[in-house]
Coordinates of C-alpha atoms in Angstrom, one line a residue:
Chain A
M1 CA 12.5 -28.9 10.0
N2 CA 15.1 -29.5 12.7
L3 CA 17.3 -26.9 14.3
E4 CA 20.5 -27.9 12.5
S5 CA 19.1 -27.4 9.0
E6 CA 17.6 -24.0 10.1
E7 CA 21.0 -22.9 11.3
K8 CA 22.5 -24.0 8.0
N9 CA 19.9 -22.1 6.0
A10 CA 20.5 -19.0 8.0
A11 CA 24.2 -19.4 7.2
D12 CA 23.5 -19.8 3.5
E13 CA 21.3 -16.7 3.4
F14 CA 23.5 -14.4 1.6
S15 CA 26.0 -16.8 -0.1
Y16 CA 25.8 -17.0 -3.8
P17 CA 26.5 -20.2 -5.8
G18 CA 30.2 -21.0 -5.4
L19 CA 32.7 -21.2 -8.4
G20 CA 32.7 -25.0 -8.5
D21 CA 28.9 -25.1 -8.7
V22 CA 28.7 -22.5 -11.4
I23 CA 31.2 -24.3 -13.8
F24 CA 29.2 -27.5 -13.8
M25 CA 25.8 -25.8 -14.3
K26 CA 24.1 -25.9 -17.6
A27 CA 24.8 -22.8 -19.6
E28 CA 21.2 -21.8 -19.6
K29 CA 21.0 -22.1 -15.8
F30 CA 24.2 -20.2 -15.5
I31 CA 23.0 -17.3 -17.5
E32 CA 19.8 -17.3 -15.6
T33 CA 21.6 -17.2 -12.3
V34 CA 23.7 -14.3 -13.4
L35 CA 20.7 -12.4 -14.7
N36 CA 18.7 -13.1 -11.6
W37 CA 21.6 -11.9 -9.5
G38 CA 21.3 -8.6 -11.3
R39 CA 17.6 -8.5 -11.2
G40 CA 17.6 -8.9 -7.5
W41 CA 19.6 -5.7 -7.0
S42 CA 17.5 -3.5 -9.3
L43 CA 13.8 -3.8 -8.6
W44 CA 12.1 -0.8 -10.1
P45 CA 8.5 -0.7 -8.7
V46 CA 5.1 0.3 -10.1
T47 CA 3.5 2.0 -7.2
F48 CA 0.0 0.8 -7.4
G49 CA -1.4 2.6 -4.3
T50 CA -5.1 2.7 -3.8
S51 CA -5.6 3.5 -0.1
C52 CA -3.8 3.9 3.3
C53 CA -1.0 1.4 2.6
A54 CA 0.1 3.8 -0.2
I55 CA 1.1 6.4 2.5
E56 CA 3.4 3.8 4.1
M57 CA 4.8 3.0 0.7
M58 CA 5.6 6.7 0.2
T59 CA 7.5 6.6 3.5
F60 CA 9.4 3.6 2.2
G61 CA 10.6 5.7 -0.6
A62 CA 11.4 8.7 1.5
T63 CA 14.5 9.6 3.5
K64 CA 14.3 7.6 6.7
V65 CA 13.8 4.1 5.2
D66 CA 15.6 4.8 2.0
A67 CA 14.4 2.5 -0.8
D68 CA 17.0 3.8 -3.3
R69 CA 19.9 2.2 -1.5
M70 CA 18.3 -1.2 -2.0
G71 CA 17.9 -0.7 -5.7
V72 CA 14.2 0.1 -5.5
L73 CA 14.1 3.3 -7.4
F74 CA 10.8 5.2 -7.5
V75 CA 11.4 6.7 -10.9
G76 CA 8.9 7.4 -13.6
D77 CA 6.3 4.9 -12.3
S78 CA 5.9 3.6 -15.8
P79 CA 4.8 -0.1 -15.8
R80 CA 6.8 -0.6 -19.0
Q81 CA 10.1 -0.1 -17.3
S82 CA 9.4 -1.9 -14.1
D83 CA 10.1 -5.3 -12.6
L84 CA 8.0 -5.2 -9.4
I85 CA 4.4 -4.1 -8.7
L86 CA 3.7 -3.0 -5.1
V87 CA -0.1 -3.5 -4.8
S88 CA -0.9 -1.4 -1.8
G89 CA -4.5 -0.8 -0.8
T90 CA -7.9 -2.3 -1.3
I91 CA -8.6 -3.6 -4.7
T92 CA -12.3 -3.2 -5.6
K93 CA -13.9 -5.1 -8.4
K94 CA -13.8 -2.1 -10.7
M95 CA -10.1 -1.6 -9.9
A96 CA -9.3 -5.3 -10.6
R97 CA -9.4 -4.8 -14.3
R98 CA -7.2 -1.7 -14.1
L99 CA -4.7 -3.7 -12.0
I100 CA -4.5 -6.5 -14.5
N101 CA -4.2 -3.9 -17.3
V102 CA -1.2 -2.3 -15.6
Y103 CA 0.3 -5.7 -14.7
E104 CA 0.1 -7.0 -18.3
Q105 CA 2.0 -4.0 -19.6
M106 CA 5.0 -4.9 -17.4
P107 CA 7.8 -6.8 -19.2
S108 CA 8.8 -10.2 -17.9
P109 CA 10.1 -11.2 -15.5
K110 CA 7.8 -9.4 -13.1
Y111 CA 7.2 -9.8 -9.4
V112 CA 4.2 -9.0 -7.3
V113 CA 4.2 -7.8 -3.7
A114 CA 0.8 -7.7 -1.9
V115 CA 0.8 -5.0 0.8
G116 CA -1.6 -5.0 3.7
A117 CA -4.6 -7.0 5.0
C118 CA -7.0 -6.0 2.2
N119 CA -4.7 -7.4 -0.4
I120 CA -4.0 -10.7 1.4
S121 CA -7.5 -11.7 2.5
G122 CA -9.9 -8.8 1.9
G123 CA -9.2 -7.6 5.5
L124 CA -11.9 -5.3 6.9
Y125 CA -13.9 -5.7 3.7
H126 CA -13.7 -9.5 3.3
D127 CA -17.5 -9.9 3.2
S128 CA -18.1 -6.8 1.0
Y129 CA -20.0 -7.0 -2.3
N130 CA -17.4 -4.9 -4.1
T131 CA -14.0 -6.0 -2.9
I132 CA -11.6 -8.6 -4.2
A133 CA -11.0 -10.7 -1.1
G134 CA -7.3 -11.2 -1.6
I135 CA -5.6 -10.5 -4.9
D136 CA -4.4 -14.1 -5.0
R137 CA -7.8 -14.7 -6.7
I138 CA -6.7 -12.7 -9.7
M139 CA -2.9 -13.0 -9.9
Q140 CA -0.1 -15.0 -8.3
V141 CA 1.7 -13.1 -5.5
D142 CA 5.4 -13.6 -4.6
V143 CA 5.6 -11.8 -1.2
H144 CA 2.9 -10.7 1.2
I145 CA 3.4 -7.9 3.7
P146 CA 0.9 -8.3 6.6
G147 CA -0.3 -5.3 8.5
C148 CA -3.1 -2.8 8.5
P149 CA -1.2 -0.8 7.3
P150 CA 2.3 -2.3 7.5
R151 CA 5.3 -0.3 8.7
P152 CA 7.8 1.1 6.2
E153 CA 10.4 -1.3 7.6
Q154 CA 8.3 -4.2 6.6
F155 CA 8.6 -3.0 3.0
Q156 CA 12.3 -3.1 3.4
D157 CA 12.2 -6.6 4.7
A158 CA 9.9 -7.7 1.9
V159 CA 12.3 -6.4 -0.7
K160 CA 15.1 -8.3 1.1
V161 CA 13.0 -11.5 1.0
L162 CA 12.1 -11.0 -2.6
R163 CA 15.7 -10.4 -3.6
E164 CA 16.7 -13.7 -2.0
L165 CA 13.9 -15.6 -3.8
I166 CA 15.0 -14.1 -7.1
Q167 CA 18.7 -14.7 -6.6
K168 CA 18.3 -18.3 -5.5
N169 CA 16.2 -19.0 -8.6
K170 CA 13.1 -19.8 -6.5
I171 CA 10.8 -17.8 -8.8
E172 CA 10.7 -19.7 -12.1
R173 CA 7.5 -18.7 -13.7
Y174 CA 7.8 -15.6 -15.8
D175 CA 4.2 -14.7 -16.5
K176 CA 2.2 -15.4 -13.4
R177 CA -1.2 -14.3 -14.4
T178 CA -3.6 -17.2 -13.7
S179 CA -7.2 -16.3 -14.6
Chain B
M1 CA -43.3 32.3 10.2
T2 CA -44.5 30.6 7.1
S3 CA -42.5 29.9 4.0
E4 CA -43.2 31.7 0.8
L5 CA -41.9 28.8 -1.2
V6 CA -44.2 26.3 0.4
E7 CA -47.2 28.6 -0.4
K8 CA -46.0 28.9 -4.0
L9 CA -45.7 25.1 -4.2
K10 CA -49.2 24.6 -2.8
S11 CA -50.8 26.9 -5.3
G12 CA -48.6 25.8 -8.2
L13 CA -49.2 22.1 -7.7
K14 CA -52.9 22.3 -6.9
G15 CA -52.9 20.6 -3.6
N16 CA -50.7 17.6 -4.4
I17 CA -48.5 18.7 -1.5
T18 CA -48.6 17.6 2.1
V19 CA -46.7 20.0 4.4
I20 CA -44.7 18.5 7.3
S21 CA -42.7 21.6 8.2
D22 CA -42.9 25.1 6.8
D23 CA -40.9 27.4 9.2
G24 CA -39.0 28.9 6.2
V25 CA -35.6 27.6 7.2
N26 CA -36.0 23.8 7.1
D27 CA -39.1 23.1 5.0
V28 CA -40.3 19.5 4.5
V29 CA -43.0 18.7 2.0
V30 CA -44.3 15.5 0.6
L31 CA -45.3 15.3 -3.0
S32 CA -48.2 12.8 -3.5
D33 CA -47.9 12.4 -7.3
K34 CA -44.5 11.4 -8.7
K35 CA -45.3 12.8 -12.2
L36 CA -45.2 16.3 -10.8
I37 CA -41.6 16.1 -9.7
K38 CA -40.3 18.1 -12.7
S39 CA -42.8 21.0 -12.2
A40 CA -42.1 21.0 -8.5
A41 CA -38.3 21.3 -9.2
E42 CA -39.0 24.2 -11.6
L43 CA -40.9 26.0 -8.9
I44 CA -38.1 25.5 -6.4
K45 CA -35.5 26.6 -9.0
G46 CA -36.9 30.2 -8.5
T47 CA -35.6 30.5 -4.9
H48 CA -33.2 27.7 -4.4
D49 CA -30.0 27.2 -6.4
I50 CA -28.8 23.7 -6.0
L51 CA -29.9 20.1 -5.4
F52 CA -27.1 19.2 -2.9
M53 CA -28.3 15.8 -2.0
L54 CA -30.6 13.0 -3.1
T55 CA -31.2 10.3 -0.5
I56 CA -33.1 7.1 -1.0
V57 CA -34.8 5.2 1.8
D58 CA -35.8 1.6 1.1
R59 CA -39.2 1.0 2.7
N60 CA -39.4 -2.5 1.3
P61 CA -41.0 -2.8 -1.2
N62 CA -41.5 1.0 -1.8
F63 CA -38.8 3.6 -2.1
E64 CA -38.8 7.1 -0.5
L65 CA -36.8 9.7 -2.4
N66 CA -35.7 12.9 -0.6
Y67 CA -34.6 15.8 -2.8
L68 CA -32.7 18.3 -0.7
F69 CA -32.4 21.8 -2.1
S70 CA -30.5 24.7 -0.8
N71 CA -29.4 28.2 -1.8
Y72 CA -26.3 30.2 -1.4
R73 CA -27.7 33.3 0.2
N74 CA -29.3 32.3 3.5
K75 CA -28.7 28.5 3.6
N76 CA -32.4 27.7 3.8
I77 CA -33.2 24.1 3.0
I78 CA -36.3 22.5 1.5
I79 CA -36.7 18.7 1.5
L80 CA -39.1 17.4 -1.2
R81 CA -40.2 13.8 -0.5
V82 CA -41.6 11.5 -3.1
N83 CA -42.7 7.9 -2.7
I84 CA -42.5 5.5 -5.5
T85 CA -44.3 2.2 -5.3
Q86 CA -43.3 -1.3 -6.3
D87 CA -45.4 -1.5 -9.6
D88 CA -42.9 0.9 -11.3
Y89 CA -39.5 2.0 -10.1
K90 CA -39.4 4.9 -12.4
I91 CA -39.4 8.6 -12.0
D92 CA -38.8 11.6 -14.2
T93 CA -35.3 13.1 -14.0
V94 CA -34.7 16.6 -12.7
S95 CA -31.3 16.9 -14.2
K96 CA -32.5 19.3 -16.9
V97 CA -33.6 21.7 -14.1
F98 CA -30.8 21.1 -11.6
P99 CA -27.6 19.8 -13.4
S100 CA -26.2 18.5 -10.1
A101 CA -28.9 15.9 -10.1
D102 CA -27.1 14.1 -13.0
W103 CA -24.6 12.2 -10.9
E104 CA -27.0 11.8 -7.9
E105 CA -29.4 10.1 -10.1
R106 CA -26.8 7.9 -11.6
E107 CA -25.8 6.8 -8.1
A108 CA -29.4 6.1 -7.2
Y109 CA -29.7 4.0 -10.3
D110 CA -26.5 2.2 -9.6
L111 CA -27.2 1.2 -6.0
F112 CA -31.0 1.0 -5.8
G113 CA -32.0 0.3 -9.4
I114 CA -34.4 3.3 -9.7
E115 CA -34.7 4.3 -13.3
F116 CA -34.8 8.0 -14.2
K117 CA -36.7 8.8 -17.3
G118 CA -35.2 11.3 -19.6
H119 CA -31.7 11.2 -18.0
P120 CA -29.0 12.2 -20.5
D121 CA -26.5 9.5 -19.5
L122 CA -27.9 6.8 -17.2
R123 CA -25.0 4.5 -16.5
R124 CA -23.6 3.0 -13.3
I125 CA -21.3 5.4 -11.6
L126 CA -19.6 3.4 -8.8
L127 CA -19.8 -0.3 -9.7
P128 CA -18.6 -1.9 -13.0
E129 CA -21.0 -1.7 -15.8
D130 CA -21.8 -5.4 -15.9
W131 CA -22.1 -5.9 -12.2
P132 CA -25.1 -8.0 -11.2
G133 CA -27.8 -6.5 -9.0
H134 CA -28.3 -3.4 -6.9
P135 CA -26.5 -3.8 -3.6
L136 CA -28.1 -1.2 -1.3
R137 CA -31.6 -2.7 -1.6
K138 CA -32.9 -4.5 1.5
D139 CA -33.6 -7.7 -0.4
F140 CA -30.0 -7.9 -1.8
E141 CA -27.9 -10.7 -0.3
V142 CA -24.2 -11.1 -0.5
T143 CA -24.0 -14.6 -1.8
D144 CA -20.9 -16.6 -2.9
D145 CA -21.6 -15.7 -6.5
V146 CA -21.4 -12.0 -5.6
R147 CA -18.3 -12.5 -3.5
N148 CA -16.4 -14.4 -6.2
W149 CA -17.4 -12.2 -9.1
T150 CA -14.3 -10.5 -10.5
G151 CA -15.5 -9.6 -13.9
L152 CA -12.1 -10.7 -15.4
D153 CA -13.4 -13.3 -17.7
L154 CA -14.4 -10.4 -20.0
K155 CA -12.1 -8.8 -22.5
F156 CA -10.9 -5.3 -21.6

């Protein structure tokens, strides 16, 4: 990728499809775009916290880095009303079934954010007998947040990235469970 | 200063006891016959209140079980050591005498594969029920099969 196109992409970052584009889109695509625009601004999370990353996730919801102003409302924590699952913490093999159980209760479309080193690659426990070395092995992840544990600001950034992906129709698959 | 309890164990178990330490505060005794574990526990129950820890040492291929008993009054400890040999990884449960042994024995079964005869509910406590192997044994190796096992091909 050369410099020019990068600059162009940066300029396009927050621009929505123009009026001319929208008129000539297929109706289905148009509706999808409008829906995705709304979905991006209202991501209710399931807080699936299993270890230290969960503490940072709590900070993300608290006053200093306010998640509510980005549409990420920590309300209820019921998977049946949520769009987004924040998997924060080590996923052991016993927990993997519970994670999939929660994930499958969420209505489509649903988005997955993997938080921390343990979720991305297994981290400290990559060679353990009882850890899933990266939740990519059991479900498809949209955004990864690196760090051990990541800072609350990184959650903010991840939500921003995820919103862009949704609103630009980059995430097409609805049910992303693979195994 | 000798321990009353150790004397009681010596007379009650008819010499199947080897004493390593009997200062009355931190007693260590070795039980030579594993069939006597329940009667030894019943003798200890008179003076000590809880089994607060059960540790396993893997002396490949034998196992060494250490039962640590304590009481609430003066914090004296007695360690009862039993060896089990490779021909039979089985021992009687003490969970009828000391109820706290229930989960300790389940953990020992889970991670070392020692079977406790007469246990009311001998299931795995930490790992999934269908997990292959016993991971804290010396001869256990973390192979690719173990690493890639997710257990998600099953219905849940």
